[in-house]
Amino acid sequence: MIRSADIREWRNHDVVDPKGRKIGMLEAVYVDTATDQPAMATVRTGLPTRQRLAFVPLDEAVLGPDYVRVSHPKTAVRKAPSIGTDDVLPAEREESIFRHYGMAYQPGVNGERRLARR
């Protein structure tokens, strides 16, 4: 399991898919608010003048010397829900991220957010 303190050190490192294809650069880590464990990352993708932050799960992520390898293909990450580089993830969009990757989504008991940026 990846610890929160470890993954923050990988900011601005390459994010690659299972085949080693570069997806983009790791921008931020989001933890699951129920467990406080890393759950998602945002990856800076797109052309320099039109960049966005795409979400990708960190399940089965592997850390290398200068990369983070995620378990989802580049095409899936590029099509994932995203936010602008200066935007904040709205709570009502969390479910669409989980749904995109076929993951179950359940907000907190009192409707709390599932993801928190660290």
mmCIF file of C-alpha atoms in Angstrom, residues 8-81:
data_model
loop_
_atom_site.group_PDB
_atom_site.id
_atom_site.type_symbol
_atom_site.label_atom_id
_atom_site.label_comp_id
_atom_site.label_asym_id
_atom_site.label_seq_id
_atom_site.Cartn_x
_atom_site.Cartn_y
_atom_site.Cartn_z
ATOM 1 C CA ARG A 8 3.216 13.471 -2.225
ATOM 2 C CA GLU A 9 6.907 13.203 -3.083
ATOM 3 C CA TRP A 10 5.941 12.070 -6.600
ATOM 4 C CA ARG A 11 4.275 15.341 -7.582
ATOM 5 C CA ASN A 12 5.457 16.410 -11.073
ATOM 6 C CA HIS A 13 6.733 12.914 -11.889
ATOM 7 C CA ASP A 14 5.526 11.121 -14.994
ATOM 8 C CA VAL A 15 2.391 8.996 -14.746
ATOM 9 C CA VAL A 16 2.494 5.989 -17.064
ATOM 10 C CA ASP A 17 -0.020 3.306 -17.960
ATOM 11 C CA PRO A 18 0.519 -0.486 -17.607
ATOM 12 C CA LYS A 19 2.339 -0.546 -20.977
ATOM 13 C CA GLY A 20 4.702 2.241 -19.932
ATOM 14 C CA ARG A 21 3.077 4.927 -22.115
ATOM 15 C CA LYS A 22 3.290 8.386 -20.595
ATOM 16 C CA ILE A 23 -0.117 9.813 -19.655
ATOM 17 C CA GLY A 24 1.044 13.085 -18.110
ATOM 18 C CA MET A 25 2.491 14.484 -14.892
ATOM 19 C CA LEU A 26 1.174 13.821 -11.402
ATOM 20 C CA GLU A 27 -0.351 17.026 -10.060
ATOM 21 C CA ALA A 28 -2.125 16.107 -6.798
ATOM 22 C CA VAL A 29 -3.234 13.199 -4.638
ATOM 23 C CA TYR A 30 -6.758 12.741 -3.281
ATOM 24 C CA VAL A 31 -7.333 10.517 -0.272
ATOM 25 C CA ASP A 32 -10.449 8.547 0.603
ATOM 26 C CA THR A 33 -12.016 10.498 3.470
ATOM 27 C CA ALA A 34 -13.179 7.272 5.153
ATOM 28 C CA THR A 35 -9.715 5.690 5.314
ATOM 29 C CA ASP A 36 -7.327 8.624 4.760
ATOM 30 C CA GLN A 37 -5.497 6.443 2.204
ATOM 31 C CA PRO A 38 -4.508 7.624 -1.293
ATOM 32 C CA ALA A 39 -7.389 6.884 -3.654
ATOM 33 C CA MET A 40 -7.039 9.106 -6.742
ATOM 34 C CA ALA A 41 -4.526 11.349 -8.400
ATOM 35 C CA THR A 42 -4.881 14.138 -10.896
ATOM 36 C CA VAL A 43 -2.698 13.926 -13.974
ATOM 37 C CA ARG A 44 -1.820 17.031 -15.984
ATOM 38 C CA THR A 45 -2.641 16.202 -19.597
ATOM 39 C CA GLY A 46 -3.161 18.030 -22.875
ATOM 40 C CA LEU A 47 -1.290 20.593 -24.897
ATOM 41 C CA PRO A 48 0.629 23.289 -23.004
ATOM 42 C CA THR A 49 -2.013 25.889 -23.866
ATOM 43 C CA ARG A 50 -4.986 23.600 -23.103
ATOM 44 C CA GLN A 51 -4.033 21.513 -20.101
ATOM 45 C CA ARG A 52 -6.463 19.863 -17.725
ATOM 46 C CA LEU A 53 -6.293 17.605 -14.692
ATOM 47 C CA ALA A 54 -7.679 14.114 -15.341
ATOM 48 C CA PHE A 55 -8.482 11.800 -12.438
ATOM 49 C CA VAL A 56 -7.031 8.303 -12.155
ATOM 50 C CA PRO A 57 -7.373 5.737 -9.335
ATOM 51 C CA LEU A 58 -4.240 4.814 -7.430
ATOM 52 C CA ASP A 59 -5.325 1.217 -6.836
ATOM 53 C CA GLU A 60 -2.389 -1.026 -7.674
ATOM 54 C CA ALA A 61 -0.143 1.976 -8.441
ATOM 55 C CA VAL A 62 3.566 1.174 -8.646
ATOM 56 C CA LEU A 63 6.240 3.718 -7.832
ATOM 57 C CA GLY A 64 9.391 3.765 -9.920
ATOM 58 C CA PRO A 65 12.482 5.962 -9.750
ATOM 59 C CA ASP A 66 10.929 8.733 -11.855
ATOM 60 C CA TYR A 67 7.357 7.610 -12.541
ATOM 61 C CA VAL A 68 4.091 6.394 -11.067
ATOM 62 C CA ARG A 69 2.594 3.478 -12.987
ATOM 63 C CA VAL A 70 -1.190 3.263 -12.725
ATOM 64 C CA SER A 71 -3.319 0.228 -13.536
ATOM 65 C CA HIS A 72 -5.525 1.987 -16.106
ATOM 66 C CA PRO A 73 -4.693 2.477 -19.811
ATOM 67 C CA LYS A 74 -3.790 5.876 -21.200
ATOM 68 C CA THR A 75 -6.989 6.058 -23.262
ATOM 69 C CA ALA A 76 -9.193 5.555 -20.190
ATOM 70 C CA VAL A 77 -7.368 8.256 -18.228
ATOM 71 C CA ARG A 78 -7.515 10.721 -21.115
ATOM 72 C CA LYS A 79 -11.304 10.200 -21.322
ATOM 73 C CA ALA A 80 -11.784 10.444 -17.544
ATOM 74 C CA PRO A 81 -13.627 13.308 -15.855
#
